[in-house]
């Protein structure tokens, strides 16, 4: 290496170190690519508030909801990598979309620096209280006795987590069941409750109150193990669907090029925030499983999830232009 190159590298390293030491000295923006009041928004805001207290600078949440999370996620990718813009990313924006869309305005792997996971939340297969089957085994038998006559809803349509989890169930179980896409989770859930649609995969935090009051009945969860809050509900894997696992998750990413020292400090703040009483209480109320990870572990996790969901998208045959 030439002396001039060495000096330039040294200057860049020192500049980055100084920047990281003084960071943050102004408010931080956290872009959530979903609407205010949505599941990701409600789950992330308590963490953002605590991160702000830990870093002694406010973390301002900005909701950019459009095109299934694509617009907000693209905004994060194009932001200046100065440590003052971060984004919420999940299994849809950072994993599913890579194979579901033929063209994305961002690259989930190349355009982001993963900071850390926040939580995961399994899906649960539910049906209205008047639906004839009362267990996952009865449901499977009922579908096979009525091929093509049973349907399942998805809360936000084709390519959503609830849709692809249903497609995974169809493929693994060899079930002939029809997908009914909805524009919103509330609309889909309402029709499942009324019996207009037979079943639906939804996040546990979205349906637990309906299960508790008897409006919905739970058939199985998609997590590797049974949930402590629902110990009597079996997993899909132990119900005749080998190796079946589908979990919604969310985490924080930064624009590629954000100084590693800043990423590491934000990662530490996330880990501390997840342990605060306020976040612990909020997660418990929403049946969220808090997860802290290193940036490196989150990077590997995104790569693995991208590959796994690509297989499900391929089996489903669902693609968006």
Tab-separated table of C-alpha atoms in Angstrom, residues 7-319:
chain	number	residue	atom	x	y	z
A	7	UNK	CA	-2.759	8.082	5.112
A	8	UNK	CA	-6.156	8.328	3.416
A	9	UNK	CA	-7.301	5.103	5.078
A	10	UNK	CA	-5.978	6.275	8.444
A	11	UNK	CA	-7.794	9.597	8.098
A	12	UNK	CA	-11.038	7.818	7.214
A	13	UNK	CA	-10.668	5.470	10.184
A	14	UNK	CA	-10.001	8.329	12.596
A	15	UNK	CA	-12.897	10.339	11.187
A	16	UNK	CA	-15.245	7.375	11.636
A	17	UNK	CA	-14.026	6.826	15.188
A	18	UNK	CA	-14.563	10.473	16.099
A	19	UNK	CA	-18.031	10.429	14.519
A	20	UNK	CA	-18.990	7.309	16.449
A	21	UNK	CA	-17.756	8.763	19.747
A	22	UNK	CA	-19.885	11.881	19.347
A	23	UNK	CA	-22.909	9.969	18.076
A	24	UNK	CA	-25.718	10.729	18.541
A	25	UNK	CA	-25.812	14.488	18.896
A	26	UNK	CA	-29.237	15.045	17.338
A	27	UNK	CA	-32.542	13.150	17.007
A	28	UNK	CA	-32.552	9.789	15.219
A	29	UNK	CA	-35.177	8.833	12.664
A	30	UNK	CA	-36.632	5.309	12.638
A	31	UNK	CA	-38.684	4.602	9.511
A	32	UNK	CA	-41.434	2.008	9.857
A	33	UNK	CA	-42.749	1.054	6.396
A	34	UNK	CA	-46.234	0.360	7.734
A	35	UNK	CA	-49.120	2.495	8.928
A	36	UNK	CA	-49.371	3.991	12.400
A	37	UNK	CA	-51.311	1.570	14.568
A	38	UNK	CA	-50.300	-1.460	12.524
A	39	UNK	CA	-48.745	-4.503	14.202
A	40	UNK	CA	-45.134	-3.573	13.350
A	41	UNK	CA	-45.735	0.020	14.447
A	42	UNK	CA	-47.292	-0.872	17.801
A	43	UNK	CA	-44.598	-3.477	18.481
A	44	UNK	CA	-41.678	-1.181	17.638
A	45	UNK	CA	-42.643	2.129	19.258
A	46	UNK	CA	-42.000	1.048	22.880
A	47	UNK	CA	-38.501	-0.082	21.898
A	48	UNK	CA	-37.832	3.155	20.014
A	49	UNK	CA	-38.840	5.203	23.040
A	50	UNK	CA	-36.469	3.307	25.318
A	51	UNK	CA	-33.611	3.500	22.808
A	52	UNK	CA	-34.037	7.267	22.848
A	53	UNK	CA	-33.743	7.348	26.627
A	54	UNK	CA	-30.646	5.141	26.549
A	55	UNK	CA	-28.906	7.200	23.850
A	56	UNK	CA	-30.136	10.504	25.315
A	57	UNK	CA	-31.539	11.606	21.969
A	58	UNK	CA	-35.139	11.160	20.831
A	59	UNK	CA	-35.864	8.400	18.328
A	60	UNK	CA	-38.545	9.788	16.047
A	61	UNK	CA	-40.747	7.181	14.387
A	62	UNK	CA	-41.808	7.998	10.838
A	63	UNK	CA	-44.475	5.843	9.189
A	64	UNK	CA	-44.121	5.469	5.412
A	65	UNK	CA	-46.804	2.956	4.517
A	66	UNK	CA	-47.240	2.071	0.876
A	67	UNK	CA	-46.819	-0.863	-1.497
A	68	UNK	CA	-46.543	-3.518	1.196
A	69	UNK	CA	-43.607	-1.857	2.933
A	70	UNK	CA	-41.582	-1.286	-0.220
A	71	UNK	CA	-41.693	2.534	-0.233
A	72	UNK	CA	-40.512	2.969	3.342
A	73	UNK	CA	-37.856	0.282	2.987
A	74	UNK	CA	-36.518	1.893	-0.177
A	75	UNK	CA	-36.346	5.224	1.668
A	76	UNK	CA	-34.108	3.663	4.303
A	77	UNK	CA	-31.889	2.136	1.620
A	78	UNK	CA	-31.408	5.531	-0.069
A	79	UNK	CA	-30.840	7.495	3.156
A	80	UNK	CA	-27.470	8.969	4.089
A	81	UNK	CA	-25.426	6.394	6.056
A	82	UNK	CA	-24.645	8.860	8.827
A	83	UNK	CA	-26.255	7.036	11.747
A	84	UNK	CA	-29.336	9.244	11.909
A	85	UNK	CA	-31.679	7.128	9.791
A	86	UNK	CA	-32.625	3.569	10.631
A	87	UNK	CA	-35.471	1.393	9.480
A	88	UNK	CA	-37.724	-1.382	10.673
A	89	UNK	CA	-37.453	-4.489	8.517
A	90	UNK	CA	-39.285	-7.791	8.779
A	91	UNK	CA	-39.746	-11.188	7.162
A	92	UNK	CA	-41.724	-9.577	4.321
A	93	UNK	CA	-39.577	-6.576	3.394
A	94	UNK	CA	-36.202	-8.247	3.985
A	95	UNK	CA	-36.894	-11.877	3.016
A	96	UNK	CA	-40.138	-12.643	1.156
A	97	UNK	CA	-40.077	-9.677	-1.236
A	98	UNK	CA	-36.728	-10.732	-2.695
A	99	UNK	CA	-38.348	-13.698	-4.446
A	100	UNK	CA	-41.949	-12.522	-4.618
A	101	UNK	CA	-41.217	-9.440	-6.735
A	102	UNK	CA	-39.444	-9.695	-10.079
A	103	UNK	CA	-38.004	-6.241	-9.495
A	104	UNK	CA	-37.490	-4.372	-6.233
A	105	UNK	CA	-36.249	-0.782	-5.840
A	106	UNK	CA	-33.845	-2.031	-3.173
A	107	UNK	CA	-31.671	-5.067	-2.573
A	108	UNK	CA	-32.471	-6.635	0.847
A	109	UNK	CA	-28.920	-7.975	1.156
A	110	UNK	CA	-26.726	-5.349	-0.508
A	111	UNK	CA	-28.466	-2.111	0.490
A	112	UNK	CA	-28.653	-2.534	4.272
A	113	UNK	CA	-26.462	-2.965	7.296
A	114	UNK	CA	-28.429	-5.179	9.714
A	115	UNK	CA	-28.318	-3.830	13.264
A	116	UNK	CA	-30.283	-6.332	15.340
A	117	UNK	CA	-33.472	-8.299	15.780
A	118	UNK	CA	-36.272	-7.024	18.011
A	119	UNK	CA	-38.835	-9.807	18.264
A	120	UNK	CA	-40.561	-12.691	16.603
A	121	UNK	CA	-44.214	-13.666	16.624
A	122	UNK	CA	-45.480	-16.998	15.300
A	123	UNK	CA	-48.568	-17.472	13.209
A	124	UNK	CA	-51.526	-19.459	14.461
A	125	UNK	CA	-54.151	-21.309	12.440
A	126	UNK	CA	-57.596	-20.210	13.606
A	127	UNK	CA	-61.211	-20.840	12.632
A	128	UNK	CA	-64.567	-19.406	13.638
A	129	UNK	CA	-66.317	-21.008	16.592
A	130	UNK	CA	-68.965	-22.572	14.314
A	131	UNK	CA	-66.520	-24.231	11.919
A	132	UNK	CA	-67.120	-27.987	12.139
A	133	UNK	CA	-63.566	-29.279	12.917
A	134	UNK	CA	-62.343	-28.715	16.477
A	135	UNK	CA	-58.686	-29.736	16.140
A	136	UNK	CA	-55.907	-29.727	13.580
A	137	UNK	CA	-56.389	-33.451	12.998
A	138	UNK	CA	-60.123	-32.992	12.406
A	139	UNK	CA	-59.335	-30.064	10.127
A	140	UNK	CA	-56.951	-32.137	7.975
A	141	UNK	CA	-59.498	-34.938	7.709
A	142	UNK	CA	-62.257	-32.465	6.841
A	143	UNK	CA	-60.193	-30.885	4.045
A	144	UNK	CA	-59.405	-34.266	2.536
A	145	UNK	CA	-63.086	-35.223	2.661
A	146	UNK	CA	-63.999	-31.911	0.996
A	147	UNK	CA	-61.254	-31.206	-1.576
A	148	UNK	CA	-61.415	-27.713	-3.029
A	149	UNK	CA	-64.284	-26.665	-0.798
A	150	UNK	CA	-62.324	-25.297	2.175
A	151	UNK	CA	-60.743	-21.854	1.978
A	152	UNK	CA	-58.241	-19.786	3.922
A	153	UNK	CA	-57.951	-16.011	4.221
A	154	UNK	CA	-54.841	-13.867	4.180
A	155	UNK	CA	-54.839	-10.539	5.947
A	156	UNK	CA	-52.926	-8.445	3.434
A	157	UNK	CA	-53.285	-10.494	0.294
A	158	UNK	CA	-50.960	-12.359	-2.032
A	159	UNK	CA	-47.358	-12.521	-0.823
A	160	UNK	CA	-48.171	-11.740	2.801
A	161	UNK	CA	-46.912	-13.902	5.634
A	162	UNK	CA	-50.373	-15.306	6.300
A	163	UNK	CA	-50.797	-16.207	2.621
A	164	UNK	CA	-47.441	-17.919	2.236
A	165	UNK	CA	-47.848	-19.796	5.511
A	166	UNK	CA	-51.134	-21.130	4.149
A	167	UNK	CA	-49.372	-22.150	0.946
A	168	UNK	CA	-46.732	-23.909	3.013
A	169	UNK	CA	-49.486	-25.834	4.804
A	170	UNK	CA	-51.030	-26.831	1.474
A	171	UNK	CA	-47.703	-28.100	0.140
A	172	UNK	CA	-46.528	-29.964	3.246
A	173	UNK	CA	-49.926	-31.479	4.027
A	174	UNK	CA	-50.975	-32.143	0.447
A	175	UNK	CA	-54.193	-30.214	1.043
A	176	UNK	CA	-56.570	-28.925	-1.618
A	177	UNK	CA	-57.615	-25.601	-0.088
A	178	UNK	CA	-58.381	-22.254	-1.720
A	179	UNK	CA	-56.748	-18.916	-0.916
A	180	UNK	CA	-59.004	-15.883	-0.385
A	181	UNK	CA	-56.928	-12.658	-0.300
A	182	UNK	CA	-58.032	-9.597	1.687
A	183	UNK	CA	-56.780	-6.031	1.697
A	184	UNK	CA	-56.586	-5.813	5.483
A	185	UNK	CA	-56.192	-8.134	8.412
A	186	UNK	CA	-59.284	-6.778	10.145
A	187	UNK	CA	-61.477	-7.558	7.142
A	188	UNK	CA	-60.110	-11.086	6.871
A	189	UNK	CA	-60.434	-11.718	10.583
A	190	UNK	CA	-64.010	-10.461	10.597
A	191	UNK	CA	-64.980	-12.928	7.883
A	192	UNK	CA	-63.274	-15.823	9.673
A	193	UNK	CA	-65.115	-14.951	12.887
A	194	UNK	CA	-68.440	-14.830	11.027
A	195	UNK	CA	-67.738	-18.086	9.195
A	196	UNK	CA	-67.716	-16.499	5.757
A	197	UNK	CA	-64.172	-17.852	5.357
A	198	UNK	CA	-63.087	-21.101	7.011
A	199	UNK	CA	-59.597	-20.567	8.442
A	200	UNK	CA	-56.722	-18.129	8.562
A	201	UNK	CA	-53.114	-17.904	9.664
A	202	UNK	CA	-52.568	-14.743	11.688
A	203	UNK	CA	-50.010	-13.484	14.180
A	204	UNK	CA	-50.721	-14.625	17.711
A	205	UNK	CA	-50.904	-11.073	19.045
A	206	UNK	CA	-53.633	-10.269	16.528
A	207	UNK	CA	-56.029	-13.056	17.489
A	208	UNK	CA	-55.280	-14.042	21.081
A	209	UNK	CA	-58.135	-11.980	22.530
A	210	UNK	CA	-60.603	-13.697	20.192
A	211	UNK	CA	-59.273	-17.115	21.174
A	212	UNK	CA	-59.530	-16.223	24.850
A	213	UNK	CA	-63.174	-15.141	24.558
A	214	UNK	CA	-64.175	-18.144	22.458
A	215	UNK	CA	-64.903	-16.256	19.253
A	216	UNK	CA	-62.125	-18.143	17.468
A	217	UNK	CA	-60.711	-21.600	18.038
A	218	UNK	CA	-57.010	-22.271	17.657
A	219	UNK	CA	-55.808	-25.323	15.741
A	220	UNK	CA	-52.008	-25.023	15.758
A	221	UNK	CA	-49.090	-22.603	16.062
A	222	UNK	CA	-46.233	-22.320	13.597
A	223	UNK	CA	-43.459	-21.902	16.170
A	224	UNK	CA	-40.961	-24.718	16.870
A	225	UNK	CA	-42.377	-25.136	20.385
A	226	UNK	CA	-45.750	-24.608	22.027
A	227	UNK	CA	-46.390	-21.140	23.381
A	228	UNK	CA	-46.320	-20.614	27.155
A	229	UNK	CA	-49.492	-18.529	26.837
A	230	UNK	CA	-51.275	-21.336	24.929
A	231	UNK	CA	-49.813	-24.611	26.208
A	232	UNK	CA	-52.753	-26.668	24.953
A	233	UNK	CA	-52.388	-25.547	21.338
A	234	UNK	CA	-50.068	-27.930	19.427
A	235	UNK	CA	-47.432	-26.898	16.909
A	236	UNK	CA	-47.859	-27.590	13.215
A	237	UNK	CA	-44.752	-29.785	13.343
A	238	UNK	CA	-46.264	-32.123	15.920
A	239	UNK	CA	-49.601	-32.182	14.101
A	240	UNK	CA	-48.644	-33.952	10.901
A	241	UNK	CA	-46.617	-31.198	9.200
A	242	UNK	CA	-42.946	-32.222	9.614
A	243	UNK	CA	-40.387	-29.410	10.005
A	244	UNK	CA	-43.140	-26.819	9.615
A	245	UNK	CA	-42.027	-23.454	10.941
A	246	UNK	CA	-43.134	-19.970	9.928
A	247	UNK	CA	-42.494	-17.049	12.232
A	248	UNK	CA	-42.983	-13.346	11.638
A	249	UNK	CA	-40.047	-11.295	12.887
A	250	UNK	CA	-38.855	-7.721	12.950
A	251	UNK	CA	-35.583	-5.914	13.432
A	252	UNK	CA	-33.636	-2.736	12.791
A	253	UNK	CA	-31.465	-2.036	9.759
A	254	UNK	CA	-29.373	0.923	8.644
A	255	UNK	CA	-28.360	2.139	5.185
A	256	UNK	CA	-25.303	0.325	3.863
A	257	UNK	CA	-22.150	2.231	4.738
A	258	UNK	CA	-23.272	3.337	8.185
A	259	UNK	CA	-20.133	3.272	10.401
A	260	UNK	CA	-19.761	-0.043	12.181
A	261	UNK	CA	-19.097	1.665	15.506
A	262	UNK	CA	-22.504	3.362	15.275
A	263	UNK	CA	-24.198	0.098	14.316
A	264	UNK	CA	-22.593	-1.597	17.306
A	265	UNK	CA	-23.719	1.173	19.671
A	266	UNK	CA	-27.276	1.032	18.345
A	267	UNK	CA	-27.218	-2.733	18.730
A	268	UNK	CA	-26.209	-2.333	22.381
A	269	UNK	CA	-29.032	0.156	22.914
A	270	UNK	CA	-31.541	-2.265	21.386
A	271	UNK	CA	-30.366	-5.026	23.709
A	272	UNK	CA	-30.739	-2.738	26.722
A	273	UNK	CA	-34.153	-1.475	25.579
A	274	UNK	CA	-35.539	-4.997	25.224
A	275	UNK	CA	-34.787	-5.608	28.910
A	276	UNK	CA	-36.526	-2.508	30.239
A	277	UNK	CA	-39.756	-3.097	32.210
A	278	UNK	CA	-41.724	-0.976	29.760
A	279	UNK	CA	-40.732	-3.089	26.733
A	280	UNK	CA	-40.997	-6.387	28.606
A	281	UNK	CA	-44.545	-5.477	29.628
A	282	UNK	CA	-45.494	-4.315	26.119
A	283	UNK	CA	-44.127	-7.486	24.516
A	284	UNK	CA	-45.948	-9.691	26.997
A	285	UNK	CA	-49.214	-7.889	26.282
A	286	UNK	CA	-48.759	-8.523	22.544
A	287	UNK	CA	-47.436	-12.113	22.906
A	288	UNK	CA	-44.189	-11.050	21.261
A	289	UNK	CA	-40.989	-12.959	21.870
A	290	UNK	CA	-38.149	-10.431	22.318
A	291	UNK	CA	-34.915	-11.402	20.595
A	292	UNK	CA	-31.599	-9.612	20.763
A	293	UNK	CA	-28.869	-10.505	18.292
A	294	UNK	CA	-25.544	-9.258	17.063
A	295	UNK	CA	-25.412	-7.456	13.711
A	296	UNK	CA	-23.522	-10.438	12.296
A	297	UNK	CA	-26.130	-12.921	13.513
A	298	UNK	CA	-28.949	-10.798	12.094
A	299	UNK	CA	-27.161	-10.669	8.730
A	300	UNK	CA	-26.890	-14.467	8.614
A	301	UNK	CA	-30.500	-14.809	9.751
A	302	UNK	CA	-31.800	-12.596	6.920
A	303	UNK	CA	-29.855	-14.637	4.361
A	304	UNK	CA	-31.267	-17.904	5.721
A	305	UNK	CA	-34.823	-16.557	5.855
A	306	UNK	CA	-34.560	-15.220	2.291
A	307	UNK	CA	-33.627	-18.691	1.052
A	308	UNK	CA	-36.330	-20.432	3.089
A	309	UNK	CA	-39.161	-18.134	2.012
A	310	UNK	CA	-38.001	-18.301	-1.621
A	311	UNK	CA	-38.786	-22.011	-1.565
A	312	UNK	CA	-42.297	-21.299	-0.267
A	313	UNK	CA	-42.890	-18.597	-2.892
A	314	UNK	CA	-41.781	-21.022	-5.593
A	315	UNK	CA	-44.146	-23.742	-4.378
A	316	UNK	CA	-47.045	-21.295	-4.154
A	317	UNK	CA	-46.495	-20.007	-7.676
A	318	UNK	CA	-47.318	-16.511	-6.436
A	319	UNK	CA	-45.380	-13.649	-7.993
